[in-house]
Coordinates of C-alpha atoms in Angstrom, one line a residue:
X1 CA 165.1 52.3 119.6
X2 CA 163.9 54.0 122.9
X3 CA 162.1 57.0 122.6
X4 CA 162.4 59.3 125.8
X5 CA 159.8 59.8 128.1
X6 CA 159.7 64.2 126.8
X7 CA 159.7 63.5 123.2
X8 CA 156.8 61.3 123.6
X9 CA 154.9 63.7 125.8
X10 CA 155.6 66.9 123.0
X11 CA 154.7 64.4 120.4
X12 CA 151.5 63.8 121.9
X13 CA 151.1 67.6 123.1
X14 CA 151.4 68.5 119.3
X15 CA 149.1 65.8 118.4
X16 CA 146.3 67.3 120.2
X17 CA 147.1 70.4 119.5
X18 CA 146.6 69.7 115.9
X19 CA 143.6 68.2 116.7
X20 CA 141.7 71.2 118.5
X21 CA 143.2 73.4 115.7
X22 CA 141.3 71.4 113.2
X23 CA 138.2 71.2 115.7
X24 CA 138.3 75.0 115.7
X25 CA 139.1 75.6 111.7
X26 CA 136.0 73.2 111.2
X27 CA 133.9 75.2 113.8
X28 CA 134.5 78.1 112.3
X29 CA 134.1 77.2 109.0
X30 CA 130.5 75.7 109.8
X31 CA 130.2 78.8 112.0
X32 CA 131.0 80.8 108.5
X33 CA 128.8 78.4 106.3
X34 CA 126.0 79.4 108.5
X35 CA 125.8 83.1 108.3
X36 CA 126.6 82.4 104.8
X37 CA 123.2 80.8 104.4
X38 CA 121.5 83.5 106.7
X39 CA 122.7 85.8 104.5
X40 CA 121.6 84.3 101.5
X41 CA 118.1 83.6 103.0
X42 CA 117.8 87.3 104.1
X43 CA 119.0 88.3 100.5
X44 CA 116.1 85.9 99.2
X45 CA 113.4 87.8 101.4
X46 CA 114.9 90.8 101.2
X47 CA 115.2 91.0 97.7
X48 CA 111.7 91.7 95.7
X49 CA 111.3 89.6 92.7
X50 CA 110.8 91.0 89.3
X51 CA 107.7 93.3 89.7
X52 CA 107.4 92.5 93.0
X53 CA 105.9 89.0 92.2
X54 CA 102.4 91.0 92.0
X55 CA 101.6 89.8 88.2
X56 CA 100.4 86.1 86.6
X57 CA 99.7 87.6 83.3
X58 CA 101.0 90.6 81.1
X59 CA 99.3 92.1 78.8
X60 CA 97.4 95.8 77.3
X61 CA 94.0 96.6 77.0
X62 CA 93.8 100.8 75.6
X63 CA 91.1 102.6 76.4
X64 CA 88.2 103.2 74.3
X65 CA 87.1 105.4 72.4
X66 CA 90.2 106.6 72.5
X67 CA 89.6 110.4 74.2
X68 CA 92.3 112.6 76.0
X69 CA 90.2 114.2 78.3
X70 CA 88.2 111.0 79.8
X71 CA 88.3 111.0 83.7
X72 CA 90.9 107.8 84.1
X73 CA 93.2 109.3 80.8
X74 CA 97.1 108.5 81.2
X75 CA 96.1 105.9 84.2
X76 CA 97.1 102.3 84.3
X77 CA 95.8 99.7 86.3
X78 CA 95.7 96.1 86.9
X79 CA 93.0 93.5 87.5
X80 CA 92.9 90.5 90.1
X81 CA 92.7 86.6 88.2
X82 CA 89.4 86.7 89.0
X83 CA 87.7 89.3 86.2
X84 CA 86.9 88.0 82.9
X85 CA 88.9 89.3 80.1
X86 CA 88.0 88.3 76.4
X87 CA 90.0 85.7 75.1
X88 CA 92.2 85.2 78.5
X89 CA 91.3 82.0 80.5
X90 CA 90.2 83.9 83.9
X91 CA 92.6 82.0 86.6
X92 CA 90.5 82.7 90.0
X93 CA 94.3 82.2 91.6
X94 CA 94.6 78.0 90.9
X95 CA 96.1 76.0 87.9
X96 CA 93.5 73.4 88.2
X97 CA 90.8 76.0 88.2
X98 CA 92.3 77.8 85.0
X99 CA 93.1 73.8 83.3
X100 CA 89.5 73.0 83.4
X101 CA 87.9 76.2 82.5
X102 CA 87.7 77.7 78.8
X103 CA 88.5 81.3 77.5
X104 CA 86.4 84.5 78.3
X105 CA 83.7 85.1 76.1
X106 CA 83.2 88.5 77.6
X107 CA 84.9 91.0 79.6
X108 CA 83.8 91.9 83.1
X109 CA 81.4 95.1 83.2
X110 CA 83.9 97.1 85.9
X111 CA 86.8 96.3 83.1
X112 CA 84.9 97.9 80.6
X113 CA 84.1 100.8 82.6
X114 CA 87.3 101.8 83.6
X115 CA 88.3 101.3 79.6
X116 CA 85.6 103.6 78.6
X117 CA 86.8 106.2 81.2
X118 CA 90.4 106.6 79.9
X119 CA 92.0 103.8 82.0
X120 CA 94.5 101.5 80.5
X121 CA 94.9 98.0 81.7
X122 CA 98.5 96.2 81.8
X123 CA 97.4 92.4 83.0
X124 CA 96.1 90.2 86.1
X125 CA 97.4 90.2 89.4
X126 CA 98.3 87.2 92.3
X127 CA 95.6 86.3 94.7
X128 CA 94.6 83.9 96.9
X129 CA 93.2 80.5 95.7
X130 CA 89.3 80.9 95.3
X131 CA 89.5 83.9 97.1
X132 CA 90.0 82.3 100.6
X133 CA 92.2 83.5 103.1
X134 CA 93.8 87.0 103.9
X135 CA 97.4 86.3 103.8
X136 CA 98.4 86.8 99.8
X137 CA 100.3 84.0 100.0
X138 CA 99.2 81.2 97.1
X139 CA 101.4 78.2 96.6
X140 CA 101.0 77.9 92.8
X141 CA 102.2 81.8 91.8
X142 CA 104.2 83.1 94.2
X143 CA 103.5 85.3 97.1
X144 CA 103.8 89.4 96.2
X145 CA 106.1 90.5 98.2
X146 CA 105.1 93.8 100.5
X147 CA 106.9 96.7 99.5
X148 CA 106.3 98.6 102.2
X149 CA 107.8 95.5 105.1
X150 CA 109.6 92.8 102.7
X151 CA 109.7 90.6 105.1
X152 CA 105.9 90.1 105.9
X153 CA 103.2 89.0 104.0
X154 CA 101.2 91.4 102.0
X155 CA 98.0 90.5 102.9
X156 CA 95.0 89.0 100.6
X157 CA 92.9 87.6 98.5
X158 CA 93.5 90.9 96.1
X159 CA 97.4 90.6 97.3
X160 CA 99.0 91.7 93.6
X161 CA 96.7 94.4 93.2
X162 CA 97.5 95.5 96.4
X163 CA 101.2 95.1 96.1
X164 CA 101.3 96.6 92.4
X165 CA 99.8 99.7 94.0
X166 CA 101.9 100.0 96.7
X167 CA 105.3 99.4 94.5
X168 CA 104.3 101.9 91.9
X169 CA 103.9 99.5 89.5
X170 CA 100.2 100.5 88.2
X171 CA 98.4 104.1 89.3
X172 CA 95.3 101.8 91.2
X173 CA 94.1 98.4 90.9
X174 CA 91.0 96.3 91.2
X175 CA 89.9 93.5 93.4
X176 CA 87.4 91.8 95.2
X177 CA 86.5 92.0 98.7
X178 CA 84.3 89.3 100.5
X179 CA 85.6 88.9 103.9
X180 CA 88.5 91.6 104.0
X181 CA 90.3 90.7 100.6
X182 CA 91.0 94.6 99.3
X183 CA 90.8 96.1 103.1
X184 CA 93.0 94.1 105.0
X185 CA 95.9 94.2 101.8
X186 CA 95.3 97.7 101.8
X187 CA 96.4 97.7 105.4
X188 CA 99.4 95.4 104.8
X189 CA 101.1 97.3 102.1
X190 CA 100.0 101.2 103.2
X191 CA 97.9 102.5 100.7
X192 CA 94.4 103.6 100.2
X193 CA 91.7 101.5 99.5
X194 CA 87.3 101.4 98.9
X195 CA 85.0 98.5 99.7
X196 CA 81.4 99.8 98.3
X197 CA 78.5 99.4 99.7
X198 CA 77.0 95.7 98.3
X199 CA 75.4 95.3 95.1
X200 CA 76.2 98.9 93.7
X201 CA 79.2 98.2 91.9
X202 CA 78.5 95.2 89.0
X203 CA 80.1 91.7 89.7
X204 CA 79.2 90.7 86.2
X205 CA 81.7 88.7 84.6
X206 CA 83.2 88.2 87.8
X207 CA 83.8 84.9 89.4
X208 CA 81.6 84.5 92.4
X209 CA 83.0 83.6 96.0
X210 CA 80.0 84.6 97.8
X211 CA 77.0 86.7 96.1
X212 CA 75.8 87.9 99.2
X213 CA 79.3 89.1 100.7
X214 CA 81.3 90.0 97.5
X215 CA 82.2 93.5 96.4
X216 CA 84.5 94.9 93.5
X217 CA 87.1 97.2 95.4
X218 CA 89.8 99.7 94.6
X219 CA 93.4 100.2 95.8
X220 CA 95.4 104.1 95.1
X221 CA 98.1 105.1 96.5
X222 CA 96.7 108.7 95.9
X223 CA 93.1 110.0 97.2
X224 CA 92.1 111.9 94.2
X225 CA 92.8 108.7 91.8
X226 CA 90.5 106.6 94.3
X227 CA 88.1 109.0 94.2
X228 CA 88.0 109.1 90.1
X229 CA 88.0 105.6 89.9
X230 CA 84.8 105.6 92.6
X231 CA 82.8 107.7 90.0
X232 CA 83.7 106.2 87.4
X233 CA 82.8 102.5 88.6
X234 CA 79.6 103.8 90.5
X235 CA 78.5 106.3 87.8
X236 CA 77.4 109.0 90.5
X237 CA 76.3 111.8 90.0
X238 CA 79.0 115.3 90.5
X239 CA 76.3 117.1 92.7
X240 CA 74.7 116.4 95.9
X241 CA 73.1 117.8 98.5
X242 CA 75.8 118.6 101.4
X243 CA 75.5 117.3 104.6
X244 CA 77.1 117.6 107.9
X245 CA 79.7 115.0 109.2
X246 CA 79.1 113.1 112.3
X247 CA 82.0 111.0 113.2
X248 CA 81.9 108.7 115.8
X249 CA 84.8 106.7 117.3
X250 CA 83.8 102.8 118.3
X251 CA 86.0 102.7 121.0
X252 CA 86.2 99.0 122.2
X253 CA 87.2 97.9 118.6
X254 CA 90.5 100.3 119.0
X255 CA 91.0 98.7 122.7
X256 CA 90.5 95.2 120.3
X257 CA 93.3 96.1 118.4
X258 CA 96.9 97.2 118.5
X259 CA 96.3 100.3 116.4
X260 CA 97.6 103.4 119.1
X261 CA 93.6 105.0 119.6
X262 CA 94.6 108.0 121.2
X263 CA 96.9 109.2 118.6
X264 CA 94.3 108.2 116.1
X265 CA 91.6 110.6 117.5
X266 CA 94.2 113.4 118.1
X267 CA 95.2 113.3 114.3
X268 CA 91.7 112.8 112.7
X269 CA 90.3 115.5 115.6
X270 CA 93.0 118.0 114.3
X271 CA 92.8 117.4 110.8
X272 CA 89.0 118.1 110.6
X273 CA 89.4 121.2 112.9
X274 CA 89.5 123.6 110.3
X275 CA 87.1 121.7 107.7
X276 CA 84.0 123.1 107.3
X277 CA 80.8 120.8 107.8
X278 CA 82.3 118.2 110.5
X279 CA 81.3 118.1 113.9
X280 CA 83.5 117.0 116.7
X281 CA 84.2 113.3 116.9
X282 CA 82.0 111.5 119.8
X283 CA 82.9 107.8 121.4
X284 CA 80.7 105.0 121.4
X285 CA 80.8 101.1 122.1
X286 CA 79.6 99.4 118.5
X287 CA 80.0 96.3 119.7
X288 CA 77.4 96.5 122.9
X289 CA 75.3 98.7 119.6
X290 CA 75.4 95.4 117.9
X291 CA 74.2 93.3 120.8
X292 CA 71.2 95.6 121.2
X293 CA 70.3 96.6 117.9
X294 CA 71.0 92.8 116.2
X295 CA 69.2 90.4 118.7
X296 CA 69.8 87.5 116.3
X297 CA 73.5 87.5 117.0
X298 CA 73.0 86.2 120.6
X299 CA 72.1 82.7 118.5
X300 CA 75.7 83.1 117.5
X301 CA 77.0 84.0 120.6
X302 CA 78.4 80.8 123.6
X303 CA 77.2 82.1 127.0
X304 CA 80.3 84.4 128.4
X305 CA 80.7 87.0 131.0
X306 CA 80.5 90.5 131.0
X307 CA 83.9 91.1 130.5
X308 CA 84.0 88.5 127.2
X309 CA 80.9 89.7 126.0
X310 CA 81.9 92.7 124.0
X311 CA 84.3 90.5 121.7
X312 CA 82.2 87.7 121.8
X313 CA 79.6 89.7 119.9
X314 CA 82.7 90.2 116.6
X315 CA 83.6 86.7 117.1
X316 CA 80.0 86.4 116.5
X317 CA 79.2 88.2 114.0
X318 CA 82.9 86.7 111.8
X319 CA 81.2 83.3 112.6
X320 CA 78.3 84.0 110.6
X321 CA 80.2 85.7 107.8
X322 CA 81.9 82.3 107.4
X323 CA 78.9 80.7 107.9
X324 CA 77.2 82.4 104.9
X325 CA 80.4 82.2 102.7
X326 CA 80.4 78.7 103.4
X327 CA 76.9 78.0 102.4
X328 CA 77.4 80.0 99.0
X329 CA 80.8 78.8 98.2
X330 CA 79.5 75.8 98.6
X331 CA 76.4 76.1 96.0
X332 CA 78.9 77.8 93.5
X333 CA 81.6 75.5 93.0
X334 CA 80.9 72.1 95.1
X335 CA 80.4 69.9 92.2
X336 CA 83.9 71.4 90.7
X337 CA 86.2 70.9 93.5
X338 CA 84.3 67.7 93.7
X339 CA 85.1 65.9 90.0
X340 CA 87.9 68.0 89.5
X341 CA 89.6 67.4 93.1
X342 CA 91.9 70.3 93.2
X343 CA 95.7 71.0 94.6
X344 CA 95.4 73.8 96.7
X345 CA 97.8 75.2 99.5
X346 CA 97.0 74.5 103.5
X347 CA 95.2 77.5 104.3
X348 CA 92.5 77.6 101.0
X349 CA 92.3 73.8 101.3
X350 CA 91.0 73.7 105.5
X351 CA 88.6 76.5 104.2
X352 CA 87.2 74.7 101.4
X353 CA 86.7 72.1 102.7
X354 CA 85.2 73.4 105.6
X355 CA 82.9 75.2 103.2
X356 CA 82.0 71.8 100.9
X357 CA 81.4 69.7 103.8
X358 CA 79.9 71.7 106.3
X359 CA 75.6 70.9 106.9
X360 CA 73.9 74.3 106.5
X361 CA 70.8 73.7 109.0
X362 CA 70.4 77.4 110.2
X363 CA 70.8 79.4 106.6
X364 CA 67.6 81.7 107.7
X365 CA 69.3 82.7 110.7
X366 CA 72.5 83.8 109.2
X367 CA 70.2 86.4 106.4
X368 CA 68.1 87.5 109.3
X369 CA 71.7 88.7 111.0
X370 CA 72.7 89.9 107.3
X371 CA 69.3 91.9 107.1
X372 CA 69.3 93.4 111.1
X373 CA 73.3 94.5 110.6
X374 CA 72.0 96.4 107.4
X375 CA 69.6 97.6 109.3
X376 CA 70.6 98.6 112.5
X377 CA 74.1 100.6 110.9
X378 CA 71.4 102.4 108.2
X379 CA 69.9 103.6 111.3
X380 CA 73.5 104.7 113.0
X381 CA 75.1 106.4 110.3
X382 CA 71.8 108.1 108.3
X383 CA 72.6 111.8 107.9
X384 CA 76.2 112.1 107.7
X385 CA 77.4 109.5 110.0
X386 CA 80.8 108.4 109.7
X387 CA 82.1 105.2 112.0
X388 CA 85.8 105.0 112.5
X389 CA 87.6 101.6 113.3
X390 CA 90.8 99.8 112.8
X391 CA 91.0 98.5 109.2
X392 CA 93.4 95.4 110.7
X393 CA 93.9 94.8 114.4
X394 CA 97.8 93.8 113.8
X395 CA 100.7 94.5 111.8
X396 CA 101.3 92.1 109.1
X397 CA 103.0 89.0 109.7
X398 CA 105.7 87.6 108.7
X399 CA 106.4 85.3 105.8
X400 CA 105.7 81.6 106.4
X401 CA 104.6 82.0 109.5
X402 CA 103.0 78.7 111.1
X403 CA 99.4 77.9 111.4
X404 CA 99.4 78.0 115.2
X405 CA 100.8 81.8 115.4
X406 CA 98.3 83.1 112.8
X407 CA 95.0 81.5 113.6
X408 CA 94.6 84.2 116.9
X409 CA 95.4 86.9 113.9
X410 CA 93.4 85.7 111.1
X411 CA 90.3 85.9 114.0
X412 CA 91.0 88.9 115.1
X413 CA 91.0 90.8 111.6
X414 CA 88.2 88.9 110.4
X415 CA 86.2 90.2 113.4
X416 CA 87.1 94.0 112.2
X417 CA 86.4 93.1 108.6
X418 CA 82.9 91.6 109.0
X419 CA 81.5 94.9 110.1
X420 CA 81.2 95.8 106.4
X421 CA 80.8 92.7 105.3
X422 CA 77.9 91.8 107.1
X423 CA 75.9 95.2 107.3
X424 CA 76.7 95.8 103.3
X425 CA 78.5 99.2 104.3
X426 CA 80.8 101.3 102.2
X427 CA 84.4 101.6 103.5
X428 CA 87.6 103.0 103.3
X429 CA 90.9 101.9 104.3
X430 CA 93.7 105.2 105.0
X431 CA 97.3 104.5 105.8
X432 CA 98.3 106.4 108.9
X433 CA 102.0 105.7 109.3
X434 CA 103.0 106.3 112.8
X435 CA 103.4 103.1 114.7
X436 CA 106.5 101.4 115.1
X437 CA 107.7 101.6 111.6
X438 CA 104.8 99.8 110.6
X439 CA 101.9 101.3 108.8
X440 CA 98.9 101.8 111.0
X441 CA 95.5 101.9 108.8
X442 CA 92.3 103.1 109.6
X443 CA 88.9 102.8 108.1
X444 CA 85.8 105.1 107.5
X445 CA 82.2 103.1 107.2
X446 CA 79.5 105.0 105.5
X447 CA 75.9 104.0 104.8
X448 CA 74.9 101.7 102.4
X449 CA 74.7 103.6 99.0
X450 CA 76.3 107.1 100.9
X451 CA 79.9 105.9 98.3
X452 CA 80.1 109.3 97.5
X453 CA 79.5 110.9 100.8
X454 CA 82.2 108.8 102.0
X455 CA 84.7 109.4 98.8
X456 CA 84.5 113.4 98.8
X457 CA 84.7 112.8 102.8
X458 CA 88.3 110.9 102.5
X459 CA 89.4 113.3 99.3
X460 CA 88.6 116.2 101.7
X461 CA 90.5 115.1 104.6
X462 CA 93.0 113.2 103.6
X463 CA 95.8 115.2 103.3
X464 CA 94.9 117.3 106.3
X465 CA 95.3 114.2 107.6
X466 CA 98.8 113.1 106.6
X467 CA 99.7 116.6 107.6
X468 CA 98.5 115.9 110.8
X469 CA 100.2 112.1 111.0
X470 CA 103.9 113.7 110.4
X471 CA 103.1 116.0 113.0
X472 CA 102.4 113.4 115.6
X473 CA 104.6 110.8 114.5
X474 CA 107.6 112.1 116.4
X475 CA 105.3 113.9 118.9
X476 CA 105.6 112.4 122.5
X477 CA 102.0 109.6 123.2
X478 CA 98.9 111.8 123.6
X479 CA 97.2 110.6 127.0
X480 CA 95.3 107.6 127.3
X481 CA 91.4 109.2 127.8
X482 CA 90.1 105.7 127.8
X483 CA 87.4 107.5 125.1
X484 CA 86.5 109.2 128.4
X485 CA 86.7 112.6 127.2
X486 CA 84.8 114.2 123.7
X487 CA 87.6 115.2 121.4
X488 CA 86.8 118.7 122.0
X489 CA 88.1 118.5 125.3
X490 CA 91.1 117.0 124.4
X491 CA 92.2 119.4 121.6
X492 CA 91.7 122.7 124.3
X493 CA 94.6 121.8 126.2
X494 CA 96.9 123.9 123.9
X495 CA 100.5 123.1 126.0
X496 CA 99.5 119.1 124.8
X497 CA 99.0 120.9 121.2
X498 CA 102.6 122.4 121.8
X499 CA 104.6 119.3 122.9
X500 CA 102.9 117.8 120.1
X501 CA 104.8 120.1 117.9
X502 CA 107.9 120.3 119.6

C-alpha cells in the first residue's frame, strides 16, 4: 500500500510535535523538581531546629541555699561544654575529647557562684571544637542556628550560649572568650555581651585553651541582668568613688570596618548628652597609639608603606595573639591530640595543627607585646577612659560558606578582637541595630580591673542608647566628618538634629 506524500509529512509533523511536547513536559518537570528542592533547602535553613540547636546536654542545677531574694533569683542560664559540672563528662565541643576523659569531680568556681546567687542552670551549650575558630559551626553537634539572621552563622566558640540568649531560651549565659569567642557571637546574634579584664574572673574548673588569653564572659539580652551577673561573678563591691567619662572614638578601626561610624558617634554623642559625668567624645588613631606606645610590635610587623601601615599594626598585633595561643594550646593538650589523634572539622583541625606543630623560637617577644599592650592601654584609659570600636568588622556570614571567602573575614575580626585580648582589657559588646537589617555591634574597652566602671557605664547608657538608635535608624546618613570634627560640633547643628527626627 502507498502512503501519500501529505499523510506522511502530518505523520511526521505530529511525530515531532509529540516529541517537543514531551521535551517541554520533562523541562518543566525538572524545572519544578528544582524549585522543589530550593524550597526544601530554604525550609531546612530557614527553619530553626528544636531549641535552636544551642544545647548538647539538658539538665537542672537549683540554686543554693535556696533564698528568694538572692541577686540572680528566678534567672536561668546555661553553660558552654567547656565548665566542669559534677558528675557530667565536660565535652570541650568534641566526641573524642569527651570519650577519653572521665566525669567531673568538681564543679567550676563561676558555676557555683552564679548557684549561690540565685541562678538556676538548665544544661551545656554548642561550641567550637577546643575552642578554635569564631564561626559556631562544629561538625559533631550541630551548628546553632542565629535567631536574629537564620541564614548566617551565629558566630563562636561560645555559639549556643550566644544563640540561647539571643532566642530567649535562657535569661544569660556563660562562655569563654580567648580570641573573640563571647564578643564576636555577641555580635552575630545581637545581644549584649562582657569580656573581663584577665585573671579577675576564676577559670577554675574550666578547660584551658590559653591561660594567658582566656576569660569567662557573659551574654544578656537585657543590661540590668549583665550587670547582676558582672557582680555577682566579680564579687565587687556596690560603692565606688565616681569618676568622670572620657570617651574616645579610635577612628581608623571604624574606617577598618563596615560598621556605619558616623551614625555610631551621632547615637552614642546624643545618648550621653543629657548624662551627667561624661564628657564629649574626642577622635583618635589607636592603631598609630599602638605603633608608638608598643615598640615590640614592629618585630611583628613586614616592612609596608604609610598607607598599609595602620592595619599592618592589627594584623600584627592578631599574629601574636595566635602566636601565644599556639604556644599554650600547644603545652595543654599536645600529647592528647597526639595518642588520641582526634576527628575534628576543617577549620579546628588547620588551627590545631598549626598550634601542635608550629616551633616557638620567639615566646619572650610575644609576653613582652602582652606586657607593653597592658601597659600602654592602662596608661590611655586611667581615670575614666572609655575606647569605643567595632566589636566585628562584618556582618555575619552565611552558612557553609567556603574557606577562601572567610579567611579575609576571620582576619579582619580577629584584628578587632585582639585589642582586648592582648592588653587584658575589660569589654563590652552593645547591639546597635541600624544597618542594613543587620545588627551593627559596638564595644566599650575599659581598664584592666575598671569591670565595674565599665558595667554601671553600659547599665547607664544603654537605653538612652537604644532610644537614640530607633531614632536614627530611619533618619537620613549623618555626614561623613572623616573624625574631623569633635562631636560637640556635630551635635550644634540643630536643622541635622531635625532631619534626624523627621
Amino acid at each position: 500500500m502507498i502512503i501519500p506524500n501529505s499523510l506522511k509529512l502530518v505523520n511526521h509533523t505530529k511525530t515531532k510535535l509529540c516529541i517537543l511536547i514531551g521535551i517541554g513536559l520533562a523541562g518543566a518537570f525538572l524545572l519544578a523538581e528544582a524549585r522543589r528542592r530550593r524550597r526544601r533547602r530554604r525550609r531546612r535553613v530557614s527553619a530553626p531546629k528544636h531549641d535552636f540547636g544551642a544545647f548538647v546536654e539538658r539538665f537542672e542545677l537549683l540554686p543554693f541555699p535556696p533564698q528568694h531574694h538572692q541577686s540572680l533569683s528566678a534567672l536561668t542560664f546555661a553553660i558552654n561544654d567547656i565548665f566542669d559540672v559534677k558528675g557530667y563528662v565536660t565535652g570541650f565541643g568534641n566526641p573524642d575529647w569527651k570519650k577519653t576523659h572521665k566525669e567531673s569531680e568538681s564543679t567550676a568556681l563561676v558555676l557555683t557562684s552564679l548557684l549561690m546567687n540565685g541562678a538556676t542552670c538548665v544544661g551545656k551549650t554548642v561550641m567550637d571544637e577546643l575552642s578554635f575558630g569564631i564561626s559556631g559551626e562544629n561538625k559533631h553537634y550541630g551548628t546553632p542556628t542565629n535567631p536574629l539572621m537564620l541564614s548566617c552563622i551565629p558566630g563562636g566558640s561560645s555559639s549556643g550560649s550566644a544563640v540561647a540568649v539571643a532566642a530567649g531560651l535562657v535569661d544569660f549565659a556563660v562562655g569563654t572568650d580567648t580570641t573573640g569567642g563571647v564578643r564576636i557571637p555577641a555580635a552575630f546574634c545581637g545581644i549584649l555581651a562582657c569580656r573581663p579584664s584577665h585573671g579577675v574572673v576564676s577559670t577554675i574548673g574550666v578547660l584551658p585553651n590559653a591561660q594567658s588569653l582566656d576569660t569567662v564572659g557573659w551574654f544578656a539580652c537585657d543590661s540590668s541582668v549583665l550587670h547582676r551577673v558582672g557582680h555577682a561573678l566579680l564579687k565587687l563591691n556596690s560603692v565606688e568613688p565616681k569618676r568622670t567619662r572620657h570617651i574616645m572614638f579610635a577612628d581608623d578601626l571604624f574606617q577598618f570596618s563596615k560598621v556605619p561610624a558616623q551614625k555610631t558617634v551621632y547615637v552614642i554623642g546624643k545618648a550621653i548628652e543629657n548624662l551627667s559625668g561624661y564628657q564629649s567624645p574626642k577622635h583618635m588613631n589607636l592603631s598609630q597609639y599602638i605603633a608608638s606606645n608598643v615598640p615590640s610590635i614592629k618585630g611583628f610587623c613586614e616592612p609596608l608603606t604609610s598607607q598599609q601601615s595602620e592595619s599592618q599594626v592589627l594584623k600584627a598585633l592578631s599574629s601574636v595573639m595566635f602566636s601565644l595561643q599556639g604556644y599554650e594550646f600547644q603545652t595543654n593538650h599536645e600529647e592528647w591530640f597526639k595518642s588520641v589523634k582526634p576527628r575534628l572539622g576543617h577549620d579546628a583541625y588547620d588551627r590545631v595543627i598549626a598550634a601542635i606543630n608550629t616551633t616557638h623560637d620567639n615566646i619572650k617577644a610575644l609576653y613582652k607585646v602582652r606586657n607593653e599592650m597592658r601597659g600602654a592601654f592602662q596608661s590611655l584609659l586611667r581615670d575614666g577612659g572609655l575606647l569605643v570600636i567595632p566589636t566585628v568588622a562584618d556582618n555575619p556570614l552565611k552558612l557553609n560558606t567556603g574557606k577562601a571567602h572567610s579567611s579575609e573575614f576571620h582576619d579582619r575580626d580577629f584584628a578587632l578582637s585582639s585589642i582586648a585580648s592582648i592588653s587584658g582589657c575589660c569589654q563590652v559588646a552593645i547591639p546597635l541595630r541600624y544597618h542594613n537589617d543587620c545588627c551593627v555591634s559596638v564595644s566599650f574597652i575599659s581598664a584592666h580591673g575598671a569591670d565595674k566602671f565599665l558595667l554601671d557605664t553600659v547599665l547607664d547608657m544603654y537605653t538612652t542608647i537604644q532610644e537614640q538608635v530607633s531614632v536614627t535608624s530611619y533618619a537620613l546618613p549623618v555626614p561623613d566628618t572623616n573624625g574631623d570634627l569633635d562631636i560637640s560640633e556635630l551635635l550644634k547643628d540643630k536643622s541635622l538634629l531635625e532631619m534626624k527626627q523627621s
